[in-house]
mmCIF file with all atom_site columns, C-alpha atoms in Angstrom:
data_model
loop_
_atom_site.group_PDB
_atom_site.id
_atom_site.type_symbol
_atom_site.label_atom_id
_atom_site.label_alt_id
_atom_site.label_comp_id
_atom_site.label_asym_id
_atom_site.label_entity_id
_atom_site.label_seq_id
_atom_site.pdbx_PDB_ins_code
_atom_site.Cartn_x
_atom_site.Cartn_y
_atom_site.Cartn_z
_atom_site.occupancy
_atom_site.B_iso_or_equiv
_atom_site.pdbx_formal_charge
_atom_site.auth_seq_id
_atom_site.auth_comp_id
_atom_site.auth_asym_id
_atom_site.auth_atom_id
_atom_site.pdbx_PDB_model_num
ATOM 1   C CA . MET A 1 1   ? -82.149  34.423 -92.661 1.00 0.00 ? 1   MET A CA 1
ATOM 2   C CA . ASN A 1 2   ? -82.356  33.689 -88.983 1.00 0.00 ? 2   ASN A CA 1
ATOM 3   C CA . GLU A 1 3   ? -85.194  34.600 -86.624 1.00 0.00 ? 3   GLU A CA 1
ATOM 4   C CA . ALA A 1 4   ? -83.306  37.568 -85.121 1.00 0.00 ? 4   ALA A CA 1
ATOM 5   C CA . GLN A 1 5   ? -83.416  39.316 -88.505 1.00 0.00 ? 5   GLN A CA 1
ATOM 6   C CA . PHE A 1 6   ? -87.230  39.401 -88.320 1.00 0.00 ? 6   PHE A CA 1
ATOM 7   C CA . VAL A 1 7   ? -87.379  41.135 -84.945 1.00 0.00 ? 7   VAL A CA 1
ATOM 8   C CA . CYS A 1 8   ? -88.787  44.633 -85.367 1.00 0.00 ? 8   CYS A CA 1
ATOM 9   C CA . ALA A 1 9   ? -88.509  47.262 -82.631 1.00 0.00 ? 9   ALA A CA 1
ATOM 10  C CA . CYS A 1 10  ? -91.517  49.149 -83.991 1.00 0.00 ? 10  CYS A CA 1
ATOM 11  C CA . ALA A 1 11  ? -93.816  46.106 -84.142 1.00 0.00 ? 11  ALA A CA 1
ATOM 12  C CA . THR A 1 12  ? -92.742  45.001 -80.671 1.00 0.00 ? 12  THR A CA 1
ATOM 13  C CA . ALA A 1 13  ? -93.259  48.485 -79.181 1.00 0.00 ? 13  ALA A CA 1
ATOM 14  C CA . ARG A 1 14  ? -96.700  48.726 -80.806 1.00 0.00 ? 14  ARG A CA 1
ATOM 15  C CA . GLN A 1 15  ? -97.618  45.328 -79.368 1.00 0.00 ? 15  GLN A CA 1
ATOM 16  C CA . VAL A 1 16  ? -96.502  46.383 -75.881 1.00 0.00 ? 16  VAL A CA 1
ATOM 17  C CA . ALA A 1 17  ? -98.404  49.673 -76.160 1.00 0.00 ? 17  ALA A CA 1
ATOM 18  C CA . ARG A 1 18  ? -101.534 47.899 -77.388 1.00 0.00 ? 18  ARG A CA 1
ATOM 19  C CA . VAL A 1 19  ? -101.469 45.269 -74.626 1.00 0.00 ? 19  VAL A CA 1
ATOM 20  C CA . LEU A 1 20  ? -100.793 47.840 -71.891 1.00 0.00 ? 20  LEU A CA 1
ATOM 21  C CA . THR A 1 21  ? -103.531 50.143 -73.201 1.00 0.00 ? 21  THR A CA 1
ATOM 22  C CA . GLN A 1 22  ? -106.037 47.287 -73.343 1.00 0.00 ? 22  GLN A CA 1
ATOM 23  C CA . PHE A 1 23  ? -105.149 46.301 -69.776 1.00 0.00 ? 23  PHE A CA 1
ATOM 24  C CA . TYR A 1 24  ? -105.474 49.857 -68.413 1.00 0.00 ? 24  TYR A CA 1
ATOM 25  C CA . ASP A 1 25  ? -108.693 50.360 -70.413 1.00 0.00 ? 25  ASP A CA 1
ATOM 26  C CA . SER A 1 26  ? -110.195 47.238 -68.826 1.00 0.00 ? 26  SER A CA 1
ATOM 27  C CA . VAL A 1 27  ? -109.401 48.457 -65.302 1.00 0.00 ? 27  VAL A CA 1
ATOM 28  C CA . LEU A 1 28  ? -110.469 52.064 -65.995 1.00 0.00 ? 28  LEU A CA 1
ATOM 29  C CA . ARG A 1 29  ? -113.685 51.040 -67.793 1.00 0.00 ? 29  ARG A CA 1
ATOM 30  C CA . GLU A 1 30  ? -115.889 51.415 -64.691 1.00 0.00 ? 30  GLU A CA 1
ATOM 31  C CA . SER A 1 31  ? -114.800 55.055 -64.388 1.00 0.00 ? 31  SER A CA 1
ATOM 32  C CA . GLY A 1 32  ? -116.077 55.813 -67.895 1.00 0.00 ? 32  GLY A CA 1
ATOM 33  C CA . LEU A 1 33  ? -112.602 56.599 -69.207 1.00 0.00 ? 33  LEU A CA 1
ATOM 34  C CA . GLU A 1 34  ? -110.068 54.905 -71.424 1.00 0.00 ? 34  GLU A CA 1
ATOM 35  C CA . ALA A 1 35  ? -106.322 55.170 -70.845 1.00 0.00 ? 35  ALA A CA 1
ATOM 36  C CA . PRO A 1 36  ? -105.627 58.015 -73.353 1.00 0.00 ? 36  PRO A CA 1
ATOM 37  C CA . GLN A 1 37  ? -108.517 60.062 -71.931 1.00 0.00 ? 37  GLN A CA 1
ATOM 38  C CA . PHE A 1 38  ? -107.325 59.471 -68.376 1.00 0.00 ? 38  PHE A CA 1
ATOM 39  C CA . VAL A 1 39  ? -103.805 60.588 -69.319 1.00 0.00 ? 39  VAL A CA 1
ATOM 40  C CA . LEU A 1 40  ? -105.130 63.779 -70.915 1.00 0.00 ? 40  LEU A CA 1
ATOM 41  C CA . LEU A 1 41  ? -107.255 64.655 -67.865 1.00 0.00 ? 41  LEU A CA 1
ATOM 42  C CA . LEU A 1 42  ? -104.408 63.865 -65.468 1.00 0.00 ? 42  LEU A CA 1
ATOM 43  C CA . THR A 1 43  ? -102.011 65.990 -67.503 1.00 0.00 ? 43  THR A CA 1
ATOM 44  C CA . LEU A 1 44  ? -104.393 68.946 -67.522 1.00 0.00 ? 44  LEU A CA 1
ATOM 45  C CA . GLU A 1 45  ? -104.746 68.587 -63.766 1.00 0.00 ? 45  GLU A CA 1
ATOM 46  C CA . LYS A 1 46  ? -100.967 68.608 -63.288 1.00 0.00 ? 46  LYS A CA 1
ATOM 47  C CA . LEU A 1 47  ? -99.967  71.224 -65.896 1.00 0.00 ? 47  LEU A CA 1
ATOM 48  C CA . GLY A 1 48  ? -103.013 73.441 -66.063 1.00 0.00 ? 48  GLY A CA 1
ATOM 49  C CA . PRO A 1 49  ? -104.239 74.889 -69.359 1.00 0.00 ? 49  PRO A CA 1
ATOM 50  C CA . SER A 1 50  ? -102.413 73.366 -72.327 1.00 0.00 ? 50  SER A CA 1
ATOM 51  C CA . ASN A 1 51  ? -102.879 73.223 -76.071 1.00 0.00 ? 51  ASN A CA 1
ATOM 52  C CA . GLN A 1 52  ? -103.474 70.064 -78.080 1.00 0.00 ? 52  GLN A CA 1
ATOM 53  C CA . ALA A 1 53  ? -100.094 70.117 -79.779 1.00 0.00 ? 53  ALA A CA 1
ATOM 54  C CA . ALA A 1 54  ? -98.253  70.282 -76.454 1.00 0.00 ? 54  ALA A CA 1
ATOM 55  C CA . LEU A 1 55  ? -100.288 67.395 -75.054 1.00 0.00 ? 55  LEU A CA 1
ATOM 56  C CA . GLY A 1 56  ? -99.611  65.302 -78.134 1.00 0.00 ? 56  GLY A CA 1
ATOM 57  C CA . ARG A 1 57  ? -95.870  65.970 -77.993 1.00 0.00 ? 57  ARG A CA 1
ATOM 58  C CA . LEU A 1 58  ? -95.707  65.278 -74.278 1.00 0.00 ? 58  LEU A CA 1
ATOM 59  C CA . PHE A 1 59  ? -97.165  61.794 -74.646 1.00 0.00 ? 59  PHE A CA 1
ATOM 60  C CA . GLY A 1 60  ? -96.252  60.962 -78.207 1.00 0.00 ? 60  GLY A CA 1
ATOM 61  C CA . LEU A 1 61  ? -99.919  60.852 -79.171 1.00 0.00 ? 61  LEU A CA 1
ATOM 62  C CA . GLY A 1 62  ? -100.830 61.490 -82.773 1.00 0.00 ? 62  GLY A CA 1
ATOM 63  C CA . LYS A 1 63  ? -102.841 64.542 -83.749 1.00 0.00 ? 63  LYS A CA 1
ATOM 64  C CA . THR A 1 64  ? -105.890 62.393 -84.584 1.00 0.00 ? 64  THR A CA 1
ATOM 65  C CA . THR A 1 65  ? -105.787 60.557 -81.246 1.00 0.00 ? 65  THR A CA 1
ATOM 66  C CA . VAL A 1 66  ? -105.532 63.809 -79.295 1.00 0.00 ? 66  VAL A CA 1
ATOM 67  C CA . SER A 1 67  ? -108.286 65.498 -81.343 1.00 0.00 ? 67  SER A CA 1
ATOM 68  C CA . ARG A 1 68  ? -110.664 62.547 -81.032 1.00 0.00 ? 68  ARG A CA 1
ATOM 69  C CA . ASN A 1 69  ? -110.181 62.323 -77.269 1.00 0.00 ? 69  ASN A CA 1
ATOM 70  C CA . VAL A 1 70  ? -110.355 66.088 -76.749 1.00 0.00 ? 70  VAL A CA 1
ATOM 71  C CA . GLN A 1 71  ? -113.650 66.260 -78.667 1.00 0.00 ? 71  GLN A CA 1
ATOM 72  C CA . TRP A 1 72  ? -115.091 63.377 -76.651 1.00 0.00 ? 72  TRP A CA 1
ATOM 73  C CA . LEU A 1 73  ? -113.938 64.914 -73.333 1.00 0.00 ? 73  LEU A CA 1
ATOM 74  C CA . GLU A 1 74  ? -115.457 68.254 -74.352 1.00 0.00 ? 74  GLU A CA 1
ATOM 75  C CA . ARG A 1 75  ? -118.798 66.614 -75.175 1.00 0.00 ? 75  ARG A CA 1
ATOM 76  C CA . GLN A 1 76  ? -118.768 65.001 -71.724 1.00 0.00 ? 76  GLN A CA 1
ATOM 77  C CA . GLY A 1 77  ? -118.157 68.419 -70.157 1.00 0.00 ? 77  GLY A CA 1
ATOM 78  C CA . TRP A 1 78  ? -114.889 67.262 -68.579 1.00 0.00 ? 78  TRP A CA 1
ATOM 79  C CA . ILE A 1 79  ? -112.690 69.786 -70.362 1.00 0.00 ? 79  ILE A CA 1
ATOM 80  C CA . ALA A 1 80  ? -113.332 73.246 -71.756 1.00 0.00 ? 80  ALA A CA 1
ATOM 81  C CA . THR A 1 81  ? -111.529 75.237 -74.402 1.00 0.00 ? 81  THR A CA 1
ATOM 82  C CA . THR A 1 82  ? -110.550 78.858 -74.217 1.00 0.00 ? 82  THR A CA 1
ATOM 83  C CA . PRO A 1 83  ? -108.765 81.045 -76.774 1.00 0.00 ? 83  PRO A CA 1
ATOM 84  C CA . GLY A 1 84  ? -104.996 80.701 -76.823 1.00 0.00 ? 84  GLY A CA 1
ATOM 85  C CA . ARG A 1 85  ? -102.237 83.150 -77.647 1.00 0.00 ? 85  ARG A CA 1
ATOM 86  C CA . THR A 1 86  ? -103.011 83.022 -81.360 1.00 0.00 ? 86  THR A CA 1
ATOM 87  C CA . ARG A 1 87  ? -106.298 82.860 -83.253 1.00 0.00 ? 87  ARG A CA 1
ATOM 88  C CA . ARG A 1 88  ? -105.791 79.205 -84.137 1.00 0.00 ? 88  ARG A CA 1
ATOM 89  C CA . GLU A 1 89  ? -104.623 78.033 -80.733 1.00 0.00 ? 89  GLU A CA 1
ATOM 90  C CA . ARG A 1 90  ? -107.053 76.747 -78.120 1.00 0.00 ? 90  ARG A CA 1
ATOM 91  C CA . GLN A 1 91  ? -106.171 76.154 -74.476 1.00 0.00 ? 91  GLN A CA 1
ATOM 92  C CA . LEU A 1 92  ? -107.708 73.088 -72.861 1.00 0.00 ? 92  LEU A CA 1
ATOM 93  C CA . THR A 1 93  ? -108.676 73.221 -69.197 1.00 0.00 ? 93  THR A CA 1
ATOM 94  C CA . LEU A 1 94  ? -110.106 70.707 -66.801 1.00 0.00 ? 94  LEU A CA 1
ATOM 95  C CA . THR A 1 95  ? -113.658 71.482 -65.651 1.00 0.00 ? 95  THR A CA 1
ATOM 96  C CA . THR A 1 96  ? -115.081 70.812 -62.190 1.00 0.00 ? 96  THR A CA 1
ATOM 97  C CA . GLU A 1 97  ? -116.878 67.771 -63.604 1.00 0.00 ? 97  GLU A CA 1
ATOM 98  C CA . GLY A 1 98  ? -113.610 66.656 -65.215 1.00 0.00 ? 98  GLY A CA 1
ATOM 99  C CA . ARG A 1 99  ? -111.906 66.840 -61.813 1.00 0.00 ? 99  ARG A CA 1
ATOM 100 C CA . ARG A 1 100 ? -114.700 64.696 -60.352 1.00 0.00 ? 100 ARG A CA 1
ATOM 101 C CA . ARG A 1 101 ? -114.353 62.118 -63.130 1.00 0.00 ? 101 ARG A CA 1
ATOM 102 C CA . LEU A 1 102 ? -110.601 62.045 -62.625 1.00 0.00 ? 102 LEU A CA 1
ATOM 103 C CA . SER A 1 103 ? -111.018 61.490 -58.873 1.00 0.00 ? 103 SER A CA 1
ATOM 104 C CA . VAL A 1 104 ? -113.216 58.461 -59.668 1.00 0.00 ? 104 VAL A CA 1
ATOM 105 C CA . ALA A 1 105 ? -110.668 57.105 -62.145 1.00 0.00 ? 105 ALA A CA 1
ATOM 106 C CA . LYS A 1 106 ? -107.486 57.625 -60.086 1.00 0.00 ? 106 LYS A CA 1
ATOM 107 C CA . PRO A 1 107 ? -108.053 54.702 -57.690 1.00 0.00 ? 107 PRO A CA 1
ATOM 108 C CA . ARG A 1 108 ? -108.693 52.415 -60.673 1.00 0.00 ? 108 ARG A CA 1
ATOM 109 C CA . TRP A 1 109 ? -105.519 53.668 -62.374 1.00 0.00 ? 109 TRP A CA 1
ATOM 110 C CA . LYS A 1 110 ? -103.622 52.994 -59.148 1.00 0.00 ? 110 LYS A CA 1
ATOM 111 C CA . GLN A 1 111 ? -105.118 49.515 -59.072 1.00 0.00 ? 111 GLN A CA 1
ATOM 112 C CA . ALA A 1 112 ? -103.931 48.893 -62.645 1.00 0.00 ? 112 ALA A CA 1
ATOM 113 C CA . GLN A 1 113 ? -100.450 50.053 -61.655 1.00 0.00 ? 113 GLN A CA 1
ATOM 114 C CA . GLU A 1 114 ? -100.465 47.710 -58.653 1.00 0.00 ? 114 GLU A CA 1
ATOM 115 C CA . TYR A 1 115 ? -101.676 44.719 -60.694 1.00 0.00 ? 115 TYR A CA 1
ATOM 116 C CA . LEU A 1 116 ? -98.969  45.257 -63.291 1.00 0.00 ? 116 LEU A CA 1
ATOM 117 C CA . ARG A 1 117 ? -96.276  45.929 -60.730 1.00 0.00 ? 117 ARG A CA 1
ATOM 118 C CA . ALA A 1 118 ? -97.185  42.728 -58.876 1.00 0.00 ? 118 ALA A CA 1
ATOM 119 C CA . GLU A 1 119 ? -96.266  40.774 -62.004 1.00 0.00 ? 119 GLU A CA 1
ATOM 120 C CA . MET A 1 120 ? -92.720  42.172 -61.973 1.00 0.00 ? 120 MET A CA 1
ATOM 121 C CA . THR A 1 121 ? -89.873  42.392 -59.546 1.00 0.00 ? 121 THR A CA 1
ATOM 122 C CA . GLU A 1 122 ? -88.793  45.834 -58.314 1.00 0.00 ? 122 GLU A CA 1
ATOM 123 C CA . LYS A 1 123 ? -85.752  45.530 -60.528 1.00 0.00 ? 123 LYS A CA 1
ATOM 124 C CA . GLU A 1 124 ? -87.866  44.679 -63.610 1.00 0.00 ? 124 GLU A CA 1
ATOM 125 C CA . TRP A 1 125 ? -90.278  47.553 -62.863 1.00 0.00 ? 125 TRP A CA 1
ATOM 126 C CA . ALA A 1 126 ? -87.426  50.073 -62.658 1.00 0.00 ? 126 ALA A CA 1
ATOM 127 C CA . ALA A 1 127 ? -85.695  48.573 -65.714 1.00 0.00 ? 127 ALA A CA 1
ATOM 128 C CA . MET A 1 128 ? -88.906  48.900 -67.751 1.00 0.00 ? 128 MET A CA 1
ATOM 129 C CA . PHE A 1 129 ? -88.937  52.678 -67.283 1.00 0.00 ? 129 PHE A CA 1
ATOM 130 C CA . ARG A 1 130 ? -85.215  52.958 -68.035 1.00 0.00 ? 130 ARG A CA 1
ATOM 131 C CA . VAL A 1 131 ? -85.674  50.978 -71.249 1.00 0.00 ? 131 VAL A CA 1
ATOM 132 C CA . PHE A 1 132 ? -88.716  53.035 -72.291 1.00 0.00 ? 132 PHE A CA 1
ATOM 133 C CA . GLN A 1 133 ? -86.712  56.227 -71.758 1.00 0.00 ? 133 GLN A CA 1
ATOM 134 C CA . THR A 1 134 ? -83.700  54.854 -73.625 1.00 0.00 ? 134 THR A CA 1
ATOM 135 C CA . VAL A 1 135 ? -85.806  53.743 -76.587 1.00 0.00 ? 135 VAL A CA 1
ATOM 136 C CA . THR A 1 136 ? -87.617  57.091 -76.707 1.00 0.00 ? 136 THR A CA 1
ATOM 137 C CA . GLU A 1 137 ? -84.345  59.015 -76.728 1.00 0.00 ? 137 GLU A CA 1
ATOM 138 C CA . ALA A 1 138 ? -82.760  56.675 -79.305 1.00 0.00 ? 138 ALA A CA 1
ATOM 139 C CA . ALA A 1 139 ? -85.742  57.065 -81.647 1.00 0.00 ? 139 ALA A CA 1
ATOM 140 C CA . HIS A 1 140 ? -85.635  60.867 -81.320 1.00 0.00 ? 140 HIS A CA 1
ATOM 141 C CA . HIS A 1 141 ? -81.891  60.921 -82.043 1.00 0.00 ? 141 HIS A CA 1
ATOM 142 C CA . ALA A 1 142 ? -82.222  58.498 -84.960 1.00 0.00 ? 142 ALA A CA 1
ATOM 143 C CA . ARG A 1 143 ? -85.016  60.578 -86.453 1.00 0.00 ? 143 ARG A CA 1
ATOM 144 C CA . GLN A 1 144 ? -82.991  63.764 -86.090 1.00 0.00 ? 144 GLN A CA 1
ATOM 145 C CA . ARG A 1 145 ? -79.884  62.174 -87.592 1.00 0.00 ? 145 ARG A CA 1
ATOM 146 C CA . ARG A 1 146 ? -81.892  60.786 -90.504 1.00 0.00 ? 146 ARG A CA 1
ATOM 147 C CA . SER A 1 147 ? -83.418  64.201 -91.231 1.00 0.00 ? 147 SER A CA 1
ATOM 148 C CA . GLU A 1 148 ? -79.947  65.787 -91.179 1.00 0.00 ? 148 GLU A CA 1
ATOM 149 C CA . VAL A 1 149 ? -78.574  63.214 -93.614 1.00 0.00 ? 149 VAL A CA 1
ATOM 150 C CA . GLY A 1 150 ? -81.523  62.731 -95.899 1.00 0.00 ? 150 GLY A CA 1
#
């Protein structure tokens, strides 16, 4: 077996995600947020009230990750829950304090973006997003095809 046979897309993607998350966490730390929490607050600011399942699907976050972060954000008073369309559904909304926390974190997030971008050419930066999108779509299609066959 040659080395190419040991390359694993999943392991490589998890490594990239872990390294990027650790980097963003280190820059966001002073704001009191971690990357997944920042993303959830930013999303609620952009989309308005949303349910946990929608947030998880939007960012490919697992149910446990979303639940853990939602509970923590609620305890901080940065998000609030209101009843949804069904008895089981809860809508998450950004509170005034959550908006304040997000405004503190945004410049740090921007700084993280700038640090990372400075390590890449414009072409590499653009290619990274194209590749992420391509991989995401390929994994969705492969999963769908597998479920149809098996």
